[in-house]
JSON list of C-alpha atoms and ligand atoms in Angstrom, two decimals:
[
{"chain": "A", "resi": 1, "resn": "MET", "atom": "CA", "xyz": [10.57, 47.62, -20.67]},
{"chain": "A", "resi": 2, "resn": "ALA", "atom": "CA", "xyz": [8.03, 49.14, -18.26]},
{"chain": "A", "resi": 3, "resn": "LYS", "atom": "CA", "xyz": [5.77, 46.62, -16.58]},
{"chain": "A", "resi": 4, "resn": "ILE", "atom": "CA", "xyz": [2.16, 47.68, -17.08]},
{"chain": "A", "resi": 5, "resn": "ALA", "atom": "CA", "xyz": [-1.02, 46.19, -15.64]},
{"chain": "A", "resi": 6, "resn": "VAL", "atom": "CA", "xyz": [-4.70, 46.98, -15.94]},
{"chain": "A", "resi": 7, "resn": "TYR", "atom": "CA", "xyz": [-7.08, 46.94, -12.95]},
{"chain": "A", "resi": 8, "resn": "PRO", "atom": "CA", "xyz": [-10.65, 46.66, -14.26]},
{"chain": "A", "resi": 9, "resn": "GLY", "atom": "CA", "xyz": [-13.83, 46.97, -12.25]},
{"chain": "A", "resi": 10, "resn": "SER", "atom": "CA", "xyz": [-17.12, 48.75, -11.67]},
{"chain": "A", "resi": 11, "resn": "PHE", "atom": "CA", "xyz": [-15.72, 51.01, -8.90]},
{"chain": "A", "resi": 12, "resn": "ASP", "atom": "CA", "xyz": [-19.28, 52.04, -8.01]},
{"chain": "A", "resi": 13, "resn": "PRO", "atom": "CA", "xyz": [-17.79, 53.79, -6.04]},
{"chain": "A", "resi": 14, "resn": "ILE", "atom": "CA", "xyz": [-14.09, 53.28, -5.30]},
{"chain": "A", "resi": 15, "resn": "THR", "atom": "CA", "xyz": [-13.39, 52.19, -1.69]},
{"chain": "A", "resi": 16, "resn": "TYR", "atom": "CA", "xyz": [-10.33, 51.84, 0.53]},
{"chain": "A", "resi": 17, "resn": "GLY", "atom": "CA", "xyz": [-10.37, 48.15, -0.51]},
{"chain": "A", "resi": 18, "resn": "HIS", "atom": "CA", "xyz": [-9.80, 49.06, -4.17]},
{"chain": "A", "resi": 19, "resn": "LEU", "atom": "CA", "xyz": [-7.17, 51.63, -3.12]},
{"chain": "A", "resi": 20, "resn": "ASP", "atom": "CA", "xyz": [-5.35, 49.01, -1.07]},
{"chain": "A", "resi": 21, "resn": "ILE", "atom": "CA", "xyz": [-5.14, 46.75, -4.13]},
{"chain": "A", "resi": 22, "resn": "ILE", "atom": "CA", "xyz": [-3.96, 49.69, -6.27]},
{"chain": "A", "resi": 23, "resn": "GLN", "atom": "CA", "xyz": [-1.20, 50.45, -3.76]},
{"chain": "A", "resi": 24, "resn": "ARG", "atom": "CA", "xyz": [-0.04, 46.84, -3.76]},
{"chain": "A", "resi": 25, "resn": "ALA", "atom": "CA", "xyz": [-0.10, 46.64, -7.57]},
{"chain": "A", "resi": 26, "resn": "CYS", "atom": "CA", "xyz": [2.03, 49.81, -7.75]},
{"chain": "A", "resi": 27, "resn": "GLU", "atom": "CA", "xyz": [4.73, 48.00, -5.73]},
{"chain": "A", "resi": 28, "resn": "ILE", "atom": "CA", "xyz": [4.93, 45.32, -8.42]},
{"chain": "A", "resi": 29, "resn": "PHE", "atom": "CA", "xyz": [4.23, 47.20, -11.66]},
{"chain": "A", "resi": 30, "resn": "ASP", "atom": "CA", "xyz": [5.72, 50.41, -13.07]},
{"chain": "A", "resi": 31, "resn": "LYS", "atom": "CA", "xyz": [2.37, 51.63, -14.30]},
{"chain": "A", "resi": 32, "resn": "LEU", "atom": "CA", "xyz": [-1.20, 50.72, -13.43]},
{"chain": "A", "resi": 33, "resn": "VAL", "atom": "CA", "xyz": [-4.20, 51.65, -15.54]},
{"chain": "A", "resi": 34, "resn": "VAL", "atom": "CA", "xyz": [-7.45, 51.58, -13.59]},
{"chain": "A", "resi": 35, "resn": "VAL", "atom": "CA", "xyz": [-10.25, 51.01, -16.09]},
{"chain": "A", "resi": 36, "resn": "VAL", "atom": "CA", "xyz": [-13.88, 51.51, -15.20]},
{"chain": "A", "resi": 37, "resn": "SER", "atom": "CA", "xyz": [-16.32, 49.23, -16.97]},
{"chain": "A", "resi": 38, "resn": "ASP", "atom": "CA", "xyz": [-18.99, 50.98, -18.97]},
{"chain": "A", "resi": 39, "resn": "ASN", "atom": "CA", "xyz": [-21.61, 48.27, -19.07]},
{"chain": "A", "resi": 40, "resn": "PRO", "atom": "CA", "xyz": [-25.14, 49.54, -19.80]},
{"chain": "A", "resi": 41, "resn": "GLN", "atom": "CA", "xyz": [-26.54, 46.15, -18.72]},
{"chain": "A", "resi": 42, "resn": "LYS", "atom": "CA", "xyz": [-25.19, 46.57, -15.20]},
{"chain": "A", "resi": 43, "resn": "LYS", "atom": "CA", "xyz": [-27.07, 49.28, -13.38]},
{"chain": "A", "resi": 44, "resn": "SER", "atom": "CA", "xyz": [-24.71, 51.54, -11.47]},
{"chain": "A", "resi": 45, "resn": "THR", "atom": "CA", "xyz": [-25.37, 54.10, -8.74]},
{"chain": "A", "resi": 46, "resn": "PHE", "atom": "CA", "xyz": [-22.75, 56.51, -10.06]},
{"chain": "A", "resi": 47, "resn": "THR", "atom": "CA", "xyz": [-22.42, 57.40, -13.75]},
{"chain": "A", "resi": 48, "resn": "LEU", "atom": "CA", "xyz": [-19.27, 56.40, -15.60]},
{"chain": "A", "resi": 49, "resn": "GLN", "atom": "CA", "xyz": [-18.00, 60.00, -15.44]},
{"chain": "A", "resi": 50, "resn": "GLU", "atom": "CA", "xyz": [-18.70, 60.23, -11.70]},
{"chain": "A", "resi": 51, "resn": "ARG", "atom": "CA", "xyz": [-16.87, 56.95, -11.04]},
{"chain": "A", "resi": 52, "resn": "ILE", "atom": "CA", "xyz": [-13.86, 58.08, -13.10]},
{"chain": "A", "resi": 53, "resn": "SER", "atom": "CA", "xyz": [-13.75, 61.52, -11.43]},
{"chain": "A", "resi": 54, "resn": "LEU", "atom": "CA", "xyz": [-13.82, 59.99, -7.95]},
{"chain": "A", "resi": 55, "resn": "ILE", "atom": "CA", "xyz": [-10.97, 57.61, -8.78]},
{"chain": "A", "resi": 56, "resn": "LYS", "atom": "CA", "xyz": [-8.93, 60.47, -10.27]},
{"chain": "A", "resi": 57, "resn": "GLU", "atom": "CA", "xyz": [-9.55, 62.59, -7.18]},
{"chain": "A", "resi": 58, "resn": "CYS", "atom": "CA", "xyz": [-8.43, 59.77, -4.85]},
{"chain": "A", "resi": 59, "resn": "LEU", "atom": "CA", "xyz": [-5.30, 59.06, -6.89]},
{"chain": "A", "resi": 60, "resn": "LYS", "atom": "CA", "xyz": [-4.26, 62.58, -7.86]},
{"chain": "A", "resi": 61, "resn": "ASP", "atom": "CA", "xyz": [-0.95, 62.24, -6.01]},
{"chain": "A", "resi": 62, "resn": "ASN", "atom": "CA", "xyz": [-0.04, 58.89, -7.54]},
{"chain": "A", "resi": 63, "resn": "SER", "atom": "CA", "xyz": [1.83, 59.42, -10.81]},
{"chain": "A", "resi": 64, "resn": "GLN", "atom": "CA", "xyz": [2.05, 55.67, -11.47]},
{"chain": "A", "resi": 65, "resn": "VAL", "atom": "CA", "xyz": [-1.70, 55.39, -12.00]},
{"chain": "A", "resi": 66, "resn": "GLU", "atom": "CA", "xyz": [-3.78, 56.32, -15.02]},
{"chain": "A", "resi": 67, "resn": "VAL", "atom": "CA", "xyz": [-7.56, 56.17, -15.09]},
{"chain": "A", "resi": 68, "resn": "GLY", "atom": "CA", "xyz": [-9.68, 55.21, -18.08]},
{"chain": "A", "resi": 69, "resn": "SER", "atom": "CA", "xyz": [-12.70, 53.19, -19.07]},
{"chain": "A", "resi": 70, "resn": "PHE", "atom": "CA", "xyz": [-13.68, 50.37, -21.38]},
{"chain": "A", "resi": 71, "resn": "SER", "atom": "CA", "xyz": [-16.83, 49.00, -22.90]},
{"chain": "A", "resi": 72, "resn": "GLY", "atom": "CA", "xyz": [-17.29, 45.60, -24.46]},
{"chain": "A", "resi": 73, "resn": "LEU", "atom": "CA", "xyz": [-14.89, 42.78, -23.76]},
{"chain": "A", "resi": 74, "resn": "LEU", "atom": "CA", "xyz": [-11.97, 43.48, -21.44]},
{"chain": "A", "resi": 75, "resn": "VAL", "atom": "CA", "xyz": [-9.69, 41.33, -23.60]},
{"chain": "A", "resi": 76, "resn": "ASP", "atom": "CA", "xyz": [-10.41, 43.53, -26.64]},
{"chain": "A", "resi": 77, "resn": "HIS", "atom": "CA", "xyz": [-9.42, 46.56, -24.59]},
{"chain": "A", "resi": 78, "resn": "LEU", "atom": "CA", "xyz": [-6.23, 44.80, -23.46]},
{"chain": "A", "resi": 79, "resn": "LYS", "atom": "CA", "xyz": [-5.33, 43.87, -27.02]},
{"chain": "A", "resi": 80, "resn": "SER", "atom": "CA", "xyz": [-5.90, 47.42, -28.25]},
{"chain": "A", "resi": 81, "resn": "LYS", "atom": "CA", "xyz": [-3.59, 48.77, -25.51]},
{"chain": "A", "resi": 82, "resn": "ASN", "atom": "CA", "xyz": [-1.11, 45.90, -25.83]},
{"chain": "A", "resi": 83, "resn": "VAL", "atom": "CA", "xyz": [-1.35, 45.05, -22.11]},
{"chain": "A", "resi": 84, "resn": "LYS", "atom": "CA", "xyz": [-1.29, 41.45, -20.92]},
{"chain": "A", "resi": 85, "resn": "VAL", "atom": "CA", "xyz": [-1.65, 41.67, -17.15]},
{"chain": "A", "resi": 86, "resn": "VAL", "atom": "CA", "xyz": [-4.95, 42.06, -15.31]},
{"chain": "A", "resi": 87, "resn": "ILE", "atom": "CA", "xyz": [-5.12, 42.81, -11.59]},
{"chain": "A", "resi": 88, "resn": "ARG", "atom": "CA", "xyz": [-8.06, 41.58, -9.53]},
{"chain": "A", "resi": 89, "resn": "GLY", "atom": "CA", "xyz": [-8.63, 41.63, -5.80]},
{"chain": "A", "resi": 90, "resn": "LEU", "atom": "CA", "xyz": [-9.45, 38.54, -3.75]},
{"chain": "A", "resi": 91, "resn": "ARG", "atom": "CA", "xyz": [-11.16, 39.27, -0.47]},
{"chain": "A", "resi": 92, "resn": "ALA", "atom": "CA", "xyz": [-12.17, 35.79, 0.61]},
{"chain": "A", "resi": 93, "resn": "VAL", "atom": "CA", "xyz": [-12.69, 32.31, -0.72]},
{"chain": "A", "resi": 94, "resn": "SER", "atom": "CA", "xyz": [-16.17, 33.43, -1.75]},
{"chain": "A", "resi": 95, "resn": "ASP", "atom": "CA", "xyz": [-14.64, 35.71, -4.42]},
{"chain": "A", "resi": 96, "resn": "LEU", "atom": "CA", "xyz": [-12.62, 32.87, -5.88]},
{"chain": "A", "resi": 97, "resn": "GLU", "atom": "CA", "xyz": [-15.23, 31.03, -7.93]},
{"chain": "A", "resi": 98, "resn": "TYR", "atom": "CA", "xyz": [-16.41, 34.18, -9.73]},
{"chain": "A", "resi": 99, "resn": "GLU", "atom": "CA", "xyz": [-12.89, 35.49, -10.25]},
{"chain": "A", "resi": 100, "resn": "PHE", "atom": "CA", "xyz": [-11.66, 32.08, -11.43]},
{"chain": "A", "resi": 101, "resn": "GLN", "atom": "CA", "xyz": [-14.43, 32.00, -14.05]},
{"chain": "A", "resi": 102, "resn": "ILE", "atom": "CA", "xyz": [-13.63, 35.47, -15.37]},
{"chain": "A", "resi": 103, "resn": "ALA", "atom": "CA", "xyz": [-9.88, 34.81, -15.44]},
{"chain": "A", "resi": 104, "resn": "SER", "atom": "CA", "xyz": [-10.39, 31.50, -17.23]},
{"chain": "A", "resi": 105, "resn": "MET", "atom": "CA", "xyz": [-12.76, 33.03, -19.78]},
{"chain": "A", "resi": 106, "resn": "ASN", "atom": "CA", "xyz": [-10.36, 35.91, -20.42]},
{"chain": "A", "resi": 107, "resn": "ARG", "atom": "CA", "xyz": [-7.51, 33.47, -20.94]},
{"chain": "A", "resi": 108, "resn": "SER", "atom": "CA", "xyz": [-9.51, 31.37, -23.34]},
{"chain": "A", "resi": 109, "resn": "LEU", "atom": "CA", "xyz": [-10.35, 34.52, -25.34]},
{"chain": "A", "resi": 110, "resn": "TYR", "atom": "CA", "xyz": [-6.77, 35.85, -25.19]},
{"chain": "A", "resi": 111, "resn": "LYS", "atom": "CA", "xyz": [-4.18, 33.23, -24.36]},
{"chain": "A", "resi": 112, "resn": "GLU", "atom": "CA", "xyz": [-1.34, 35.61, -23.46]},
{"chain": "A", "resi": 113, "resn": "VAL", "atom": "CA", "xyz": [-3.32, 37.31, -20.69]},
{"chain": "A", "resi": 114, "resn": "GLU", "atom": "CA", "xyz": [-2.32, 36.73, -17.07]},
{"chain": "A", "resi": 115, "resn": "THR", "atom": "CA", "xyz": [-4.56, 37.59, -14.13]},
{"chain": "A", "resi": 116, "resn": "VAL", "atom": "CA", "xyz": [-2.73, 38.52, -10.94]},
{"chain": "A", "resi": 117, "resn": "PHE", "atom": "CA", "xyz": [-4.77, 38.24, -7.76]},
{"chain": "A", "resi": 118, "resn": "LEU", "atom": "CA", "xyz": [-3.87, 40.44, -4.82]},
{"chain": "A", "resi": 119, "resn": "MET", "atom": "CA", "xyz": [-5.21, 40.20, -1.27]},
{"chain": "A", "resi": 120, "resn": "PRO", "atom": "CA", "xyz": [-6.16, 43.40, 0.53]},
{"chain": "A", "resi": 121, "resn": "GLY", "atom": "CA", "xyz": [-5.11, 44.19, 4.10]},
{"chain": "A", "resi": 122, "resn": "GLU", "atom": "CA", "xyz": [-7.34, 42.34, 6.54]},
{"chain": "A", "resi": 123, "resn": "ASP", "atom": "CA", "xyz": [-9.28, 45.50, 7.46]},
{"chain": "A", "resi": 124, "resn": "TYR", "atom": "CA", "xyz": [-10.73, 45.49, 3.94]},
{"chain": "A", "resi": 125, "resn": "THR", "atom": "CA", "xyz": [-11.62, 41.85, 3.45]},
{"chain": "A", "resi": 126, "resn": "TYR", "atom": "CA", "xyz": [-15.29, 42.53, 4.21]},
{"chain": "A", "resi": 127, "resn": "LEU", "atom": "CA", "xyz": [-15.51, 45.77, 2.24]},
{"chain": "A", "resi": 128, "resn": "SER", "atom": "CA", "xyz": [-17.43, 46.12, -1.02]},
{"chain": "A", "resi": 129, "resn": "SER", "atom": "CA", "xyz": [-18.97, 49.03, -2.94]},
{"chain": "A", "resi": 130, "resn": "SER", "atom": "CA", "xyz": [-22.44, 47.58, -2.39]},
{"chain": "A", "resi": 131, "resn": "MET", "atom": "CA", "xyz": [-21.97, 47.32, 1.41]},
{"chain": "A", "resi": 132, "resn": "VAL", "atom": "CA", "xyz": [-20.72, 50.90, 1.48]},
{"chain": "A", "resi": 133, "resn": "LYS", "atom": "CA", "xyz": [-23.83, 52.03, -0.42]},
{"chain": "A", "resi": 134, "resn": "GLU", "atom": "CA", "xyz": [-26.08, 50.21, 2.03]},
{"chain": "A", "resi": 135, "resn": "VAL", "atom": "CA", "xyz": [-24.37, 51.93, 4.95]},
{"chain": "A", "resi": 136, "resn": "ALA", "atom": "CA", "xyz": [-24.66, 55.29, 3.12]},
{"chain": "A", "resi": 137, "resn": "ALA", "atom": "CA", "xyz": [-28.38, 54.74, 2.47]},
{"chain": "A", "resi": 138, "resn": "LEU", "atom": "CA", "xyz": [-28.87, 54.12, 6.18]},
{"chain": "A", "resi": 139, "resn": "LYS", "atom": "CA", "xyz": [-26.83, 57.22, 7.07]},
{"chain": "A", "resi": 140, "resn": "GLY", "atom": "CA", "xyz": [-24.03, 55.24, 8.74]},
{"chain": "A", "resi": 141, "resn": "ASP", "atom": "CA", "xyz": [-20.45, 56.40, 9.27]},
{"chain": "A", "resi": 142, "resn": "LEU", "atom": "CA", "xyz": [-18.40, 55.92, 6.10]},
{"chain": "A", "resi": 143, "resn": "LYS", "atom": "CA", "xyz": [-15.01, 57.26, 7.20]},
{"chain": "A", "resi": 144, "resn": "LYS", "atom": "CA", "xyz": [-13.33, 53.87, 7.59]},
{"chain": "A", "resi": 145, "resn": "PHE", "atom": "CA", "xyz": [-14.49, 52.65, 4.20]},
{"chain": "A", "resi": 146, "resn": "VAL", "atom": "CA", "xyz": [-14.02, 55.42, 1.65]},
{"chain": "A", "resi": 147, "resn": "PRO", "atom": "CA", "xyz": [-11.89, 58.58, 1.21]},
{"chain": "A", "resi": 148, "resn": "PRO", "atom": "CA", "xyz": [-13.52, 61.97, 2.00]},
{"chain": "A", "resi": 149, "resn": "ALA", "atom": "CA", "xyz": [-14.35, 62.81, -1.65]},
{"chain": "A", "resi": 150, "resn": "VAL", "atom": "CA", "xyz": [-16.23, 59.52, -2.05]},
{"chain": "A", "resi": 151, "resn": "GLU", "atom": "CA", "xyz": [-17.97, 59.99, 1.29]},
{"chain": "A", "resi": 152, "resn": "LYS", "atom": "CA", "xyz": [-19.21, 63.39, 0.14]},
{"chain": "A", "resi": 153, "resn": "ALA", "atom": "CA", "xyz": [-20.45, 61.97, -3.17]},
{"chain": "A", "resi": 154, "resn": "LEU", "atom": "CA", "xyz": [-22.27, 59.15, -1.35]},
{"chain": "A", "resi": 155, "resn": "ARG", "atom": "CA", "xyz": [-23.91, 61.62, 1.04]},
{"chain": "A", "resi": 156, "resn": "GLN", "atom": "CA", "xyz": [-25.20, 63.61, -1.93]},
{"chain": "A", "resi": 157, "resn": "LYS", "atom": "CA", "xyz": [-26.44, 60.51, -3.76]},
{"chain": "A", "resi": 158, "resn": "PHE", "atom": "CA", "xyz": [-28.32, 59.18, -0.73]},
{"chain": "A", "resi": 159, "resn": "ARG", "atom": "CA", "xyz": [-29.55, 62.51, 0.60]},
{"chain": "B", "resi": 1, "resn": "ADP", "atom": "P1", "xyz": [-16.58, 44.14, -10.60]},
{"chain": "B", "resi": 1, "resn": "ADP", "atom": "O1", "xyz": [-18.00, 44.47, -10.96]},
{"chain": "B", "resi": 1, "resn": "ADP", "atom": "O2", "xyz": [-15.69, 44.01, -11.81]},
{"chain": "B", "resi": 1, "resn": "ADP", "atom": "O3", "xyz": [-16.43, 42.99, -9.64]},
{"chain": "B", "resi": 1, "resn": "ADP", "atom": "P2", "xyz": [-15.75, 45.85, -8.39]},
{"chain": "B", "resi": 1, "resn": "ADP", "atom": "O4", "xyz": [-15.50, 47.33, -8.40]},
{"chain": "B", "resi": 1, "resn": "ADP", "atom": "O5", "xyz": [-16.79, 45.35, -7.47]},
{"chain": "B", "resi": 1, "resn": "ADP", "atom": "O6", "xyz": [-16.06, 45.48, -9.90]},
{"chain": "B", "resi": 1, "resn": "ADP", "atom": "O7", "xyz": [-14.41, 45.08, -8.07]},
{"chain": "B", "resi": 1, "resn": "ADP", "atom": "C1", "xyz": [-13.27, 45.22, -8.88]},
{"chain": "B", "resi": 1, "resn": "ADP", "atom": "C2", "xyz": [-12.18, 44.33, -8.34]},
{"chain": "B", "resi": 1, "resn": "ADP", "atom": "O8", "xyz": [-11.78, 44.83, -7.07]},
{"chain": "B", "resi": 1, "resn": "ADP", "atom": "C3", "xyz": [-12.60, 42.87, -8.10]},
{"chain": "B", "resi": 1, "resn": "ADP", "atom": "O9", "xyz": [-11.51, 42.03, -8.39]},
{"chain": "B", "resi": 1, "resn": "ADP", "atom": "C4", "xyz": [-12.92, 42.84, -6.62]},
{"chain": "B", "resi": 1, "resn": "ADP", "atom": "O10", "xyz": [-12.72, 41.54, -6.09]},
{"chain": "B", "resi": 1, "resn": "ADP", "atom": "C5", "xyz": [-11.90, 43.81, -6.09]},
{"chain": "B", "resi": 1, "resn": "ADP", "atom": "N1", "xyz": [-12.31, 44.39, -4.84]},
{"chain": "B", "resi": 1, "resn": "ADP", "atom": "C6", "xyz": [-13.45, 45.07, -4.54]},
{"chain": "B", "resi": 1, "resn": "ADP", "atom": "N2", "xyz": [-13.47, 45.43, -3.24]},
{"chain": "B", "resi": 1, "resn": "ADP", "atom": "C7", "xyz": [-12.32, 44.95, -2.70]},
{"chain": "B", "resi": 1, "resn": "ADP", "atom": "C8", "xyz": [-11.76, 44.94, -1.38]},
{"chain": "B", "resi": 1, "resn": "ADP", "atom": "N3", "xyz": [-12.40, 45.45, -0.34]},
{"chain": "B", "resi": 1, "resn": "ADP", "atom": "N4", "xyz": [-10.57, 44.35, -1.22]},
{"chain": "B", "resi": 1, "resn": "ADP", "atom": "C9", "xyz": [-9.94, 43.78, -2.25]},
{"chain": "B", "resi": 1, "resn": "ADP", "atom": "N5", "xyz": [-10.40, 43.72, -3.51]},
{"chain": "B", "resi": 1, "resn": "ADP", "atom": "C10", "xyz": [-11.58, 44.29, -3.72]}
]
């Protein structure tokens, strides 16, 4: 049976850090579904459609990855798709408390779910979508942090 995992997140926008985690997950799982959270309570810079399009553009050559979205509880989405594995990235110890809380809550809502934490390459341990947006707003160089399509979208957003 194919091993499938879901990688949920805001991806506002996708960075090389997210892509590093996706690459690593693809080494372990047969199929990875990247799902963008559609949470009206969390204000995002890019719309849901923009975030999905950018991820699709960055992963167009990777046939192992599918891109989708979810709203509401992640565990309800997992149940509806019959997937039990969630991928999350851990950059530093500072991520752990938040990630531990989410993973524990998800497990208490859906006891079969397993969260697999992957560490990015060390070049990406400091990278986050919000840092990238700050650099973009201040017209800094983005090449090391995001693929060209995302860089272009950030330039337009922060013009
Ligand atoms: P969320 O709002 O769900 O935290 P993010 O898009 O910020 O959405 O992050 C999604 C997941 O990707 C989280 O597990 C986060 O820790 C991970 N992640 C984000 N940036 C990086 C990075 N540079 N390296 C590794 N993991 C990362």
